Short mmCIF file of C-alpha atoms in Angstrom, two decimals:
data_model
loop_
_atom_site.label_atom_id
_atom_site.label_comp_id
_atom_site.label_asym_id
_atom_site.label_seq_id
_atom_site.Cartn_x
_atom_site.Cartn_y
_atom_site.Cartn_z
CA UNK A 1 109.61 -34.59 62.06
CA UNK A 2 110.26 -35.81 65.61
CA UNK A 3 111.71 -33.86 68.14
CA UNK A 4 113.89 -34.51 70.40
CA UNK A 5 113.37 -35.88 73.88
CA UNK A 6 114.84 -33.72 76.55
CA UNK A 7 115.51 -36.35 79.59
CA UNK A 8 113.28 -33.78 81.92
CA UNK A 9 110.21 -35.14 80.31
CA UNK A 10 110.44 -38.33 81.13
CA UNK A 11 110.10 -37.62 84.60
CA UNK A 12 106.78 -36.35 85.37
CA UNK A 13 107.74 -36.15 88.80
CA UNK A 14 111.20 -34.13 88.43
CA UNK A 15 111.59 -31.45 91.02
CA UNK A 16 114.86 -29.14 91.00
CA UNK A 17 116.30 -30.69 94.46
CA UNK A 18 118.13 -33.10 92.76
CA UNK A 19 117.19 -36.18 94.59
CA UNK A 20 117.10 -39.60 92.86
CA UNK A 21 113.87 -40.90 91.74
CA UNK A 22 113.07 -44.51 93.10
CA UNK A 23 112.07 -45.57 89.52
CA UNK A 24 115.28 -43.68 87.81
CA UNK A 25 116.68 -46.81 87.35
CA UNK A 26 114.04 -48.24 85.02
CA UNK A 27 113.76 -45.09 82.80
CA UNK A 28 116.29 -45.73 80.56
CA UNK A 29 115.81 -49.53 80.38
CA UNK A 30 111.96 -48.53 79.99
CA UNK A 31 112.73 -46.01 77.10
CA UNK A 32 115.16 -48.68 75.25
CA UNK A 33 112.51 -51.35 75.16
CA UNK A 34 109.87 -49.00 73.98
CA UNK A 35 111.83 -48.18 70.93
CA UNK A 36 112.99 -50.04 67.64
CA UNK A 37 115.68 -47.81 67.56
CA UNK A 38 116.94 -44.92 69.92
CA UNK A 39 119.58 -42.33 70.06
CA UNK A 40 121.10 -41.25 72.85
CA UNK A 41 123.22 -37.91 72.54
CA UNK A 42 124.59 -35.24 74.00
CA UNK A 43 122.86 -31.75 73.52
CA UNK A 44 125.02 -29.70 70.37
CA UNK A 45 126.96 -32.87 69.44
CA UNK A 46 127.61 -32.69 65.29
CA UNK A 47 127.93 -35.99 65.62
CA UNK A 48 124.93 -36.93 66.47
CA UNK A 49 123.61 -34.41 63.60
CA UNK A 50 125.93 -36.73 61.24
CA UNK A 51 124.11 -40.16 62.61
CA UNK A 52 120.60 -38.32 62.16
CA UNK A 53 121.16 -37.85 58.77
CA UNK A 54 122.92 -41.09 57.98
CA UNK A 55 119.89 -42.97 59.51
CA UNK A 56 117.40 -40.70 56.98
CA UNK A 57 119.34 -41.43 54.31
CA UNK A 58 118.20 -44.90 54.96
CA UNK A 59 114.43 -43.95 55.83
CA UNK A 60 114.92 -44.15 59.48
CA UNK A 61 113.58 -41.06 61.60
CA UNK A 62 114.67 -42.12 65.43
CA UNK A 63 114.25 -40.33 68.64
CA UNK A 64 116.90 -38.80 69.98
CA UNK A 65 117.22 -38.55 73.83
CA UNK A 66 118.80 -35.58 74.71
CA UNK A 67 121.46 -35.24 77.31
CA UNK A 68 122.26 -32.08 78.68
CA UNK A 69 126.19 -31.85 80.19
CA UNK A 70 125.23 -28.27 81.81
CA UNK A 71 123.13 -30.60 83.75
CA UNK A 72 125.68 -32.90 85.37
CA UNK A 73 124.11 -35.26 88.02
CA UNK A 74 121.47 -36.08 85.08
CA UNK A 75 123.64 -36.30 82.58
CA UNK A 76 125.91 -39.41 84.98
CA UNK A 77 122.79 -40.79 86.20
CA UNK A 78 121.67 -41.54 82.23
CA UNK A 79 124.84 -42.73 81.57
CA UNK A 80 124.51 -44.96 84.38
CA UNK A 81 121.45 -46.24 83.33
CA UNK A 82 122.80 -46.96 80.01
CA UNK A 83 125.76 -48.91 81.16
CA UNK A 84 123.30 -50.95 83.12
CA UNK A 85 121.27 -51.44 79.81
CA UNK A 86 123.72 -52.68 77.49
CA UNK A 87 126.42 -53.98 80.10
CA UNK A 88 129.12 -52.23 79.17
CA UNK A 89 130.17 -48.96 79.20
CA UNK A 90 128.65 -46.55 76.54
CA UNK A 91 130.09 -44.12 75.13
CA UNK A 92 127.85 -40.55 73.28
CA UNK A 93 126.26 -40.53 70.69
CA UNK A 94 124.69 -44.14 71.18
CA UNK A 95 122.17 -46.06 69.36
CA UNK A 96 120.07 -48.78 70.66
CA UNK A 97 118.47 -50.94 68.39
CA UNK A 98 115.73 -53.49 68.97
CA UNK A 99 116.37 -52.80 72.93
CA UNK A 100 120.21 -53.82 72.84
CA UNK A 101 122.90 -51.26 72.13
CA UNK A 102 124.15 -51.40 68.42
CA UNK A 103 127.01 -48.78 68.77
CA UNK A 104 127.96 -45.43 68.09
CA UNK A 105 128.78 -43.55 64.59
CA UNK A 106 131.21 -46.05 64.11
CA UNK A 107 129.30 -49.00 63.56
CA UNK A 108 126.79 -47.08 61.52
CA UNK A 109 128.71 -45.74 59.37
CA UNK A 110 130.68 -48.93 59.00
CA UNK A 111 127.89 -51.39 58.21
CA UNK A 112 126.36 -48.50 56.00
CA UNK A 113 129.24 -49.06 53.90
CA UNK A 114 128.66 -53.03 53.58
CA UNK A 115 124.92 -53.01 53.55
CA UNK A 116 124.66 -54.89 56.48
CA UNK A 117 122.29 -52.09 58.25
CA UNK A 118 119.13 -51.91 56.30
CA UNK A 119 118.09 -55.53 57.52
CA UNK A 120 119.45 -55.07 60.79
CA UNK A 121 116.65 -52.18 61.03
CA UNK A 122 113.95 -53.92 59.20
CA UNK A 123 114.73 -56.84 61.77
CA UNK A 124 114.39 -55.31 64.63
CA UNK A 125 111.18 -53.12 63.22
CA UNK A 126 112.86 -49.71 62.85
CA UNK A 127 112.26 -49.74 58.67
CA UNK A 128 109.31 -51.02 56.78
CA UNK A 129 109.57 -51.51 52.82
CA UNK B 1 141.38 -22.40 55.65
CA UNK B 2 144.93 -23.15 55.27
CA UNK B 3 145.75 -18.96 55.45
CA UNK B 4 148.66 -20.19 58.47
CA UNK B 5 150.19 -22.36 55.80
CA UNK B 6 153.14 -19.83 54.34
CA UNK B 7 154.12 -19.46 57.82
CA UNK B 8 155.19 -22.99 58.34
CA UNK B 9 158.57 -23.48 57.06
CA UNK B 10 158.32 -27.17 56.20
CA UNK B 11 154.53 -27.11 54.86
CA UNK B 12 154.30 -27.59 50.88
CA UNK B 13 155.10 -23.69 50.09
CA UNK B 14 155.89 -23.12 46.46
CA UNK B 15 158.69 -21.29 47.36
CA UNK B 16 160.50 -24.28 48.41
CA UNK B 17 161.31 -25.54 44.94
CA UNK B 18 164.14 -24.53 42.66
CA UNK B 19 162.37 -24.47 39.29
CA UNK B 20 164.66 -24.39 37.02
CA UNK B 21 165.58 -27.61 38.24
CA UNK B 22 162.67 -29.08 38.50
CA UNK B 23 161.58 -28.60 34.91
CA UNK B 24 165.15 -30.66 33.69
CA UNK B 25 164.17 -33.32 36.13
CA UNK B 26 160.52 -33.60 34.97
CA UNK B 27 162.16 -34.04 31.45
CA UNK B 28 164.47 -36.39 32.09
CA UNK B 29 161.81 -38.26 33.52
CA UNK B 30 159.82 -38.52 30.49
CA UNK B 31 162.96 -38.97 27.99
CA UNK B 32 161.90 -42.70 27.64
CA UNK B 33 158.64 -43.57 25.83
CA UNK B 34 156.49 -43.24 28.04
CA UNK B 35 157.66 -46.93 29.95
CA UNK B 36 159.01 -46.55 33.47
CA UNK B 37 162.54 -46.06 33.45
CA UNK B 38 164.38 -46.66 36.20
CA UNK B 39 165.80 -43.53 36.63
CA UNK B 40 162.36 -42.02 36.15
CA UNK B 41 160.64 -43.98 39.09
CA UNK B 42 163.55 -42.70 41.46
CA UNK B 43 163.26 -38.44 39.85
CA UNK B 44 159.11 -38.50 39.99
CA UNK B 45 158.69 -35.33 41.92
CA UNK B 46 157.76 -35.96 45.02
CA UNK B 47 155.48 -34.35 47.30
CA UNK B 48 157.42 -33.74 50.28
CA UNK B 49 158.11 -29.99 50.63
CA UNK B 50 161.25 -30.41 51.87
CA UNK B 51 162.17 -31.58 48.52
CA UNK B 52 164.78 -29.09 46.88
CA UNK B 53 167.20 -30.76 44.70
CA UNK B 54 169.66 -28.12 43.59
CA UNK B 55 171.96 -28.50 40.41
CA UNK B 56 175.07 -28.96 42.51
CA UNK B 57 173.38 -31.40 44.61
CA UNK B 58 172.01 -33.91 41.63
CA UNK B 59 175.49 -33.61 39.69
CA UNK B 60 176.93 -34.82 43.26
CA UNK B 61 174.66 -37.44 43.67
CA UNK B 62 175.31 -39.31 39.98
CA UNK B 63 179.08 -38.46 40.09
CA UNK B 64 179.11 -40.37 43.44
CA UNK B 65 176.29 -43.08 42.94
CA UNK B 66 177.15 -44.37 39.18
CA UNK B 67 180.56 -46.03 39.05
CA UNK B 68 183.52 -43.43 38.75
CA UNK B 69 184.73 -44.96 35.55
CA UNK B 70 182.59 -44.14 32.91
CA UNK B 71 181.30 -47.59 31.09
CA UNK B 72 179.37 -47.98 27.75
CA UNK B 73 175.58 -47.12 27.59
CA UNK B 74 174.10 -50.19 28.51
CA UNK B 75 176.48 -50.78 31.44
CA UNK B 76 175.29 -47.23 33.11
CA UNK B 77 171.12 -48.46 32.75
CA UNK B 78 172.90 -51.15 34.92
CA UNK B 79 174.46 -49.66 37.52
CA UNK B 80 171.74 -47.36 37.58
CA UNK B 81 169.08 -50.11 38.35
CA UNK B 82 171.24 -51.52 40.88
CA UNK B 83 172.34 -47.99 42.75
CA UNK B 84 169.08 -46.97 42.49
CA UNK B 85 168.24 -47.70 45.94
CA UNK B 86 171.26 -46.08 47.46
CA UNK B 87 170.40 -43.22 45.11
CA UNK B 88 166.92 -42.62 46.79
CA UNK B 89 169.01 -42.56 49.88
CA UNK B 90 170.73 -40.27 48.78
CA UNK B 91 168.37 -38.00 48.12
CA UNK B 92 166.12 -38.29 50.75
CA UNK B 93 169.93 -37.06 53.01
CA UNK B 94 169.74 -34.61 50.52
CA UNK B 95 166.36 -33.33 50.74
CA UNK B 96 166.75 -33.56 54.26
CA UNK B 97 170.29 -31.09 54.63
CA UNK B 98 168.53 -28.65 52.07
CA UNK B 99 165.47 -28.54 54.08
CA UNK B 100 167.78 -27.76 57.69
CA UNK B 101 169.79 -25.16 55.84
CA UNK B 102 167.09 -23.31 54.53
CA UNK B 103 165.52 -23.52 58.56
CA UNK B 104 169.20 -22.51 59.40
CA UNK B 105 169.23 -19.14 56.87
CA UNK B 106 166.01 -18.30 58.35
CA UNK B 107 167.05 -18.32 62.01
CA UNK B 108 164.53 -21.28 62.77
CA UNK B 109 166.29 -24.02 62.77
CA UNK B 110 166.42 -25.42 66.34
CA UNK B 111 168.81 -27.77 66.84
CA UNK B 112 167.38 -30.04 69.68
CA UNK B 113 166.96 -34.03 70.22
CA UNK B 114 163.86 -33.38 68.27
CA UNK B 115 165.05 -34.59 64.62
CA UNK B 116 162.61 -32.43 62.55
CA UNK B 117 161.42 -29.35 64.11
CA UNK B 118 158.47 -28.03 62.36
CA UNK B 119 157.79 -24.43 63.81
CA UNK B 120 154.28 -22.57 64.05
CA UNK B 121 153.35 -19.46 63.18
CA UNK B 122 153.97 -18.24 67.07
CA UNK B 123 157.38 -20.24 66.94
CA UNK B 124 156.21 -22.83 69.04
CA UNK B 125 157.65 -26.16 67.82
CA UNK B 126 155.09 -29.18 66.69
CA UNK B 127 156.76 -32.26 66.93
CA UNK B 128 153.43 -34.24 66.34
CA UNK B 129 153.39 -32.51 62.91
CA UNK B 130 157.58 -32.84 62.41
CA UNK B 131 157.20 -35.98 62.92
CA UNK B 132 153.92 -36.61 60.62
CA UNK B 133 155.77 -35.00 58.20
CA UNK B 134 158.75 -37.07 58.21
CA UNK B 135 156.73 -40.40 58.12
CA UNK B 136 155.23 -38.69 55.23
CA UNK B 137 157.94 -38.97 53.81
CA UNK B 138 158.76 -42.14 53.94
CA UNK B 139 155.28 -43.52 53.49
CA UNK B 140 155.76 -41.83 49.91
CA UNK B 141 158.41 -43.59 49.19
CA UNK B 142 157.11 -47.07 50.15
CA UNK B 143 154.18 -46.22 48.20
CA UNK B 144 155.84 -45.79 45.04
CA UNK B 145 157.08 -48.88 45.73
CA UNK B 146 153.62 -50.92 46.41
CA UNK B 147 152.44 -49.15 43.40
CA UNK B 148 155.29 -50.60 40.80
CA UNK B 149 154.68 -54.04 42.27
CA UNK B 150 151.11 -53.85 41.34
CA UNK B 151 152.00 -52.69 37.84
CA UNK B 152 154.32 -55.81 37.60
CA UNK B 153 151.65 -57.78 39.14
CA UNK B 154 148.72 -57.06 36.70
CA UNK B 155 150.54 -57.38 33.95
CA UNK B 156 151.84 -61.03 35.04
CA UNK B 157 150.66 -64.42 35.34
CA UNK B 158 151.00 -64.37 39.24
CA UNK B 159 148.31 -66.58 41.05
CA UNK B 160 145.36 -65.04 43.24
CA UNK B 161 146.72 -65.85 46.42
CA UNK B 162 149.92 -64.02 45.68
CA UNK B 163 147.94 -61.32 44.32
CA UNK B 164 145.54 -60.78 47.11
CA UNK B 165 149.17 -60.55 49.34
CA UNK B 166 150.02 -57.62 47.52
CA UNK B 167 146.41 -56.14 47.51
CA UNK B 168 146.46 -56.33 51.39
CA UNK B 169 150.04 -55.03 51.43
CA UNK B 170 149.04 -51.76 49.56
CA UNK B 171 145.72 -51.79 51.54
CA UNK B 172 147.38 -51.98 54.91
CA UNK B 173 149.92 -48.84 53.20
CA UNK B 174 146.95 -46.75 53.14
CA UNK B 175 145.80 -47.45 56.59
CA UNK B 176 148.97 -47.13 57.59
CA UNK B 177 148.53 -43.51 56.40
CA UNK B 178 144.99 -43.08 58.60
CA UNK B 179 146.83 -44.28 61.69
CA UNK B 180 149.86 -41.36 60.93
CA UNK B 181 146.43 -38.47 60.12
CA UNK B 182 144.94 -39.45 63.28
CA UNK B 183 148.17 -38.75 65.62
CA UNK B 184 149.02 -35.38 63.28
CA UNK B 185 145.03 -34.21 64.05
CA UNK B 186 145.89 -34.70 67.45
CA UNK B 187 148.93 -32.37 67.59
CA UNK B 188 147.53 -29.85 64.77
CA UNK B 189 143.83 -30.52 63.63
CA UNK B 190 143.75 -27.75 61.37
CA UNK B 191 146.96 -28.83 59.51
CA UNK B 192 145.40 -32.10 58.86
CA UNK B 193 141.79 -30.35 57.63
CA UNK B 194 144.05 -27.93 55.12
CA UNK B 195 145.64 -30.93 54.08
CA UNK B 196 148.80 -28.80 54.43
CA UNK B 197 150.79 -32.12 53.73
CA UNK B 198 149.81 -32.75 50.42
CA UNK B 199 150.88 -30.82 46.88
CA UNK B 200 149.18 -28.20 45.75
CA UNK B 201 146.72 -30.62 43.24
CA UNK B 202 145.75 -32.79 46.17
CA UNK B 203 144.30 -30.23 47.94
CA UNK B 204 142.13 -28.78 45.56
CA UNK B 205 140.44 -32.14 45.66
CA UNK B 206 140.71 -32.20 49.62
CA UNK B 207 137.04 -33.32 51.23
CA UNK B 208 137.70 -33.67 55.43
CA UNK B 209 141.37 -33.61 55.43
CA UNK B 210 141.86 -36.48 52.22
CA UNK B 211 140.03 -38.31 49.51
CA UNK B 212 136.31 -38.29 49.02
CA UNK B 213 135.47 -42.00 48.66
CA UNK B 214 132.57 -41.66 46.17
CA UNK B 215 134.71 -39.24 44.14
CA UNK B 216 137.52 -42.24 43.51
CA UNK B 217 135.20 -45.09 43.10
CA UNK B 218 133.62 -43.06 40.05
CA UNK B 219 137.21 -42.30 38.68
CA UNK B 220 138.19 -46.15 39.42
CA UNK B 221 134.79 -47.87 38.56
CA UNK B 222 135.86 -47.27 34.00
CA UNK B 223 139.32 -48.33 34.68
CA UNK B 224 138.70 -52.02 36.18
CA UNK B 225 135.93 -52.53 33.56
CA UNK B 226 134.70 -55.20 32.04
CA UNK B 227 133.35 -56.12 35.49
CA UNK B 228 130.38 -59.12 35.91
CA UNK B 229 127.25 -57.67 36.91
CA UNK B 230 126.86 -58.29 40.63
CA UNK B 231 130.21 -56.80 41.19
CA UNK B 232 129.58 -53.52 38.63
CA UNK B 233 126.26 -53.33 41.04
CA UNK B 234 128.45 -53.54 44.31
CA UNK B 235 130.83 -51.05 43.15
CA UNK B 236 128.09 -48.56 42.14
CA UNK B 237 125.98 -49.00 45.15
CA UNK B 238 128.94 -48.57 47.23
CA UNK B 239 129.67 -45.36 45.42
CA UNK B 240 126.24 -44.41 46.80
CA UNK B 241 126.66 -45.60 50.14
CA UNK B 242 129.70 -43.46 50.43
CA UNK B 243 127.96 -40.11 48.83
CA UNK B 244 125.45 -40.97 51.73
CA UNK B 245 127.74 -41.01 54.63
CA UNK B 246 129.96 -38.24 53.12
CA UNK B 247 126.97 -35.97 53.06
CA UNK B 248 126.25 -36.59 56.19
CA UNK B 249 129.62 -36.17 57.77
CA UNK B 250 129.84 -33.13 55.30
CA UNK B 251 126.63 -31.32 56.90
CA UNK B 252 127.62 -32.13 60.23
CA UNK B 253 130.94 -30.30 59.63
CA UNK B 254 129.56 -27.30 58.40
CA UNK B 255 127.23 -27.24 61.73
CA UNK B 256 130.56 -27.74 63.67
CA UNK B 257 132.28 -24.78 61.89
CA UNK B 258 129.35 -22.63 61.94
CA UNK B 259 129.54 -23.14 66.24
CA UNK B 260 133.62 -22.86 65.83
CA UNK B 261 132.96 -19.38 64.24
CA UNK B 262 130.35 -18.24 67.00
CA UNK B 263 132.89 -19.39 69.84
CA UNK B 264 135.47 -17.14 68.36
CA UNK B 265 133.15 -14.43 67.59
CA UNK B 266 132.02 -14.65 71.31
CA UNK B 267 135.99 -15.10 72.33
CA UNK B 268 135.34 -18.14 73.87
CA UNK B 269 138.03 -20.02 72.49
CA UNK B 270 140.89 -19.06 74.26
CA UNK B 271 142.75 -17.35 72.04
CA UNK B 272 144.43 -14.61 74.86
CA UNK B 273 147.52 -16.23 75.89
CA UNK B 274 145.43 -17.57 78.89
CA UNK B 275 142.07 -18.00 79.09
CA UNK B 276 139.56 -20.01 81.93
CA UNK B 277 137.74 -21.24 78.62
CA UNK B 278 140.74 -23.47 77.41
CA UNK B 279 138.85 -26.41 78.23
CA UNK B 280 135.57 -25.27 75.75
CA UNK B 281 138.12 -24.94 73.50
CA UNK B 282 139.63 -28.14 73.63
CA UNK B 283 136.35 -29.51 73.43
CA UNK B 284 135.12 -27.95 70.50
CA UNK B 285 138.88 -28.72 68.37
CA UNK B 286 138.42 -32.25 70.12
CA UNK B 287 134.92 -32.01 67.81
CA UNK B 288 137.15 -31.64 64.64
CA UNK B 289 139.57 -34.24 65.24
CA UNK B 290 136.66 -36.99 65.55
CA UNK B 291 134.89 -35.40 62.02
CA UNK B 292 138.78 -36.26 60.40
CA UNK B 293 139.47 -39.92 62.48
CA UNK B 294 135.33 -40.34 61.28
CA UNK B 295 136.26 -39.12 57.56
CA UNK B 296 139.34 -41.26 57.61
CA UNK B 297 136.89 -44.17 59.04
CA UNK B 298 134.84 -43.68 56.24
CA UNK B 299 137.72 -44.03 53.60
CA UNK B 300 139.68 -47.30 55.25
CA UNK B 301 135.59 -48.64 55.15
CA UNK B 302 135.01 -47.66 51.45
CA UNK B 303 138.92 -49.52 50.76
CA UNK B 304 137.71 -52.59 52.46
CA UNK B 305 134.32 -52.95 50.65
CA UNK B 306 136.44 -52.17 47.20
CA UNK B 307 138.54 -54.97 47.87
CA UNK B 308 136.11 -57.07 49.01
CA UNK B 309 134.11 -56.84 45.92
CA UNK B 310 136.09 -56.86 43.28
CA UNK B 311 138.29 -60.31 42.71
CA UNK B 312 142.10 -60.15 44.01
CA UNK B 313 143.17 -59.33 40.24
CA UNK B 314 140.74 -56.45 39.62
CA UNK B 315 141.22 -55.27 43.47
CA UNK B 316 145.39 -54.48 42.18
CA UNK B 317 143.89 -53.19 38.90
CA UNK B 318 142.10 -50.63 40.95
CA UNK B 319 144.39 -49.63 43.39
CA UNK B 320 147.53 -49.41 40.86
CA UNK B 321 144.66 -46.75 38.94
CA UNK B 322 144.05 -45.32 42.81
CA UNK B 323 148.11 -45.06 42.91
CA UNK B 324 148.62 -43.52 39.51
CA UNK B 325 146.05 -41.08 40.25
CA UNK B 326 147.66 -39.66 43.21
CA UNK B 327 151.06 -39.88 41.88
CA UNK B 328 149.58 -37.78 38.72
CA UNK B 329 147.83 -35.30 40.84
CA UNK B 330 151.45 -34.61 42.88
CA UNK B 331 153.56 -34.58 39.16
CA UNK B 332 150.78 -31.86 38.46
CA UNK B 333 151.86 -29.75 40.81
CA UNK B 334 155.49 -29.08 40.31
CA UNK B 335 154.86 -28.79 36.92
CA UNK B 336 152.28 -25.92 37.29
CA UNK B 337 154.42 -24.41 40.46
CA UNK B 338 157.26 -24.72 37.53
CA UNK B 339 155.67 -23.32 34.73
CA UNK B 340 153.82 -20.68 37.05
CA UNK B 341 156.78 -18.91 38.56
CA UNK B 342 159.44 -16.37 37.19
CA UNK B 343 162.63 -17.82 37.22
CA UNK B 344 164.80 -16.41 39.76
#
């Protein structure tokens, strides 16, 4: 079972002073484009426990990139990078699928219910079978 | 989890209903075999707990409504059909005056601008629930209505455009209904989770503050047989999609209560008159008004699919059984809160 990601171990380099990284701006694109699918949630959320499960139910075992909001500078920067991702603003929990952002519980849940997201993840090379 | 209910004077207390009366009216409302009379459509007990129809108060309504001269037999099933509109008016002014009086004996009726006031159990006034509870009403009213046009409808020879209007019409009812739930949760989330709304039957059924999708699409799935394969496959897969998603919004509830619990416990949740954690409060109730707009997501989904599936003739077959149900599980409970309670 995967665990999740805390956003501090991404950055080797992190040190408590709380100054930007030059490459911060990358991570997030880097860590999207790496993945078939991705999660992106806030630490505690039930939400994202509810997307978790929906996406097992369909034999799909993502990471989950934690974000803390005790930690608030990271927590903006992320959501930052995000924005810059997927060109819009994104709202927690968020899933990014195949490197573009597919939506939040929403649009799981919704194209759960019409079938339509089993091929969407076997297209983009989250599911096999 | 509804424990506050009794205290709310306008929630669905049993106490509301005058019994005796009740029990005539459910006769009456079965005198006819079994077919919808019209009478009968207008007296099916309804579910909003303001409803009290006293003795004096129905004897008033058919002295006024029905002509004053006394006709022959089949002039009165006449003017019946034709007053009954003005009838349900009636009633629902009826209802209503009961309802204030009763607020009025108990030294809680607050006359304001506010139409409706529905008070708390500290006497602070929700007018996001008054009001829910007054759309409520309505919205039961209309429904009865969208559900008698689909009984006409599937027993006619209407074509399957005009048939797919009235599927959308009743569809668009319940979403209708999803839209009200989501504006109550934000005024009162735990009165939407108790379902506090809803008779007595209803709730015992109550999965996230309303249906559980999977549960009616089993119920349904018999009663619109004989279906053609693909479309008995969609139904039953859908019935498994929906079991899926419910579970998960189900577990993910019971993680959010079990964090609910340890923020009281801790006394983080504001409870004191003031409190500097009123904002971790708000966020964690904030948590249970998504799970009930997300539950109510789920359901408008699972409606869509249904309808989607099944062909615009089946689609009013299967919400007319969807409306029956309901209106069965409400006429259960006023005739167990009847049969259940001494007589004054």
């Amino acid at each position: 079972m995967q665990e999740a990601i805390p956003y501090k171990t991404w950055l080797p380099h992190y040190t408590t002073t709380k100054q930007p990284l030059l490459n911060s701006d990358v991570l997030a694109a880097e860590v999207v484009s790496e993945n078939a699918i991705i999660v992106f949630a806030r630490r505690g959320c039930c939400m994202t426990h509810v997307l978790k499960r929906l996406l097992l139910c369909v034999g799909v075992n993502p990471p989950v990139f934690e974000v803390d909001d005790n930690e608030e500078d990271e927590a903006r920067r992320v959501l930052k990078e995000l924005q810059t991702v997927a060109g819009e603003e994104v709202q927690l929990p968020a899933v990014f699928i195949g490197g573009k952002l597919f939506g939040g519980l929403d649009r799981v849940m919704a194209t759960h219910i019409t079938g339509e997201l089993v091929p969407i993840l076997k297209q983009a090379g989250a599911l096999w079978l | 989890m509804n424990s506050s209910s009794t205290q709310f004077v306008t929630s669905g207390g049993m106490g509301m209903y005058d019994h005796m009366h009740q029990l005539s009216m459910w006769g009456e409302s079965f005198k006819s075999n079994g077919s919808p009379h019209p009478l009968s459509s207008m007296l099916l007990p309804n579910t909003s707990p303001s409803l009290i129809i006293t003795a004096d108060m129905k004897l008033d309504n058919q002295s006024e409504d029905t002509s004053g001269t006394p006709g022959p037999l089949n002039k009165y099933d006449q003017e019946v059909t034709k007053s009954s509109e003005k009838i349900q008016r009636r009633l629902a002014q009826n209802r209503e005056a009961a309802r204030k009086s009763r607020l009025r004996k108990k030294g809680l009726y607050v006359a304001s601008g506010v139409e409706a006031s529905h008070v708390g159990f500290n006497g602070a006034v929700n007018s996001g629930i008054a009001t829910f509870e007054a759309e409520y009403g309505h919205w039961l009213e209309e429904q009865q209505k969208h559900v008698s046009d689909l009984r006409a409808a599937v027993t006619s020879n209407i074509s399957d455009g005009e048939m797919r209007v009235l599927v959308e019409a009743s569809l668009n009812h319940y979403y209708e209904l999803f839209r009200m739930k989501g504006a109550a949760a934000k005024a009162d989330v735990f009165y939407v989770m108790s379902g506090l709304w809803k008779s007595s039957a209803e709730r015992f059924f109550l999965w996230i503050g309303g249906f559980r999708p999977s549960e009616l699409i089993k119920i349904l799935r018999p009663k619109i047989e004989p279906l053609a394969e693909p479309q008995l496959q969609g139904i039953c897969n859908l019935g498994q999609l929906c079991q899926q998603a419910e579970d998960a919004l189900s577990q993910g509830m019971d993680r959010l209560q079990q964090t609910l619990a340890q923020s009281v416990a801790d006394g983080q949740l504001g409870e004191a008159s003031y409190s500097p954690q009123i904002d971790t409060a708000m966020e964690k109730l904030d948590g249970v008004v998504r799970f009930v707009r997300q539950a109510d997501h789920l359901r408008k989904a699972a409606l869509v699919q249904v309808s989607q599936i099944l062909t615009p003739r089946q689609a009013a077959r299967g919400l007319l059984v969807l409306g029956e149900y309901f209106e069965r599980l409400r006429a259960l409970s006023q005739v167990w809160a009847t049969n259940t309670r001494e007589p004054e």
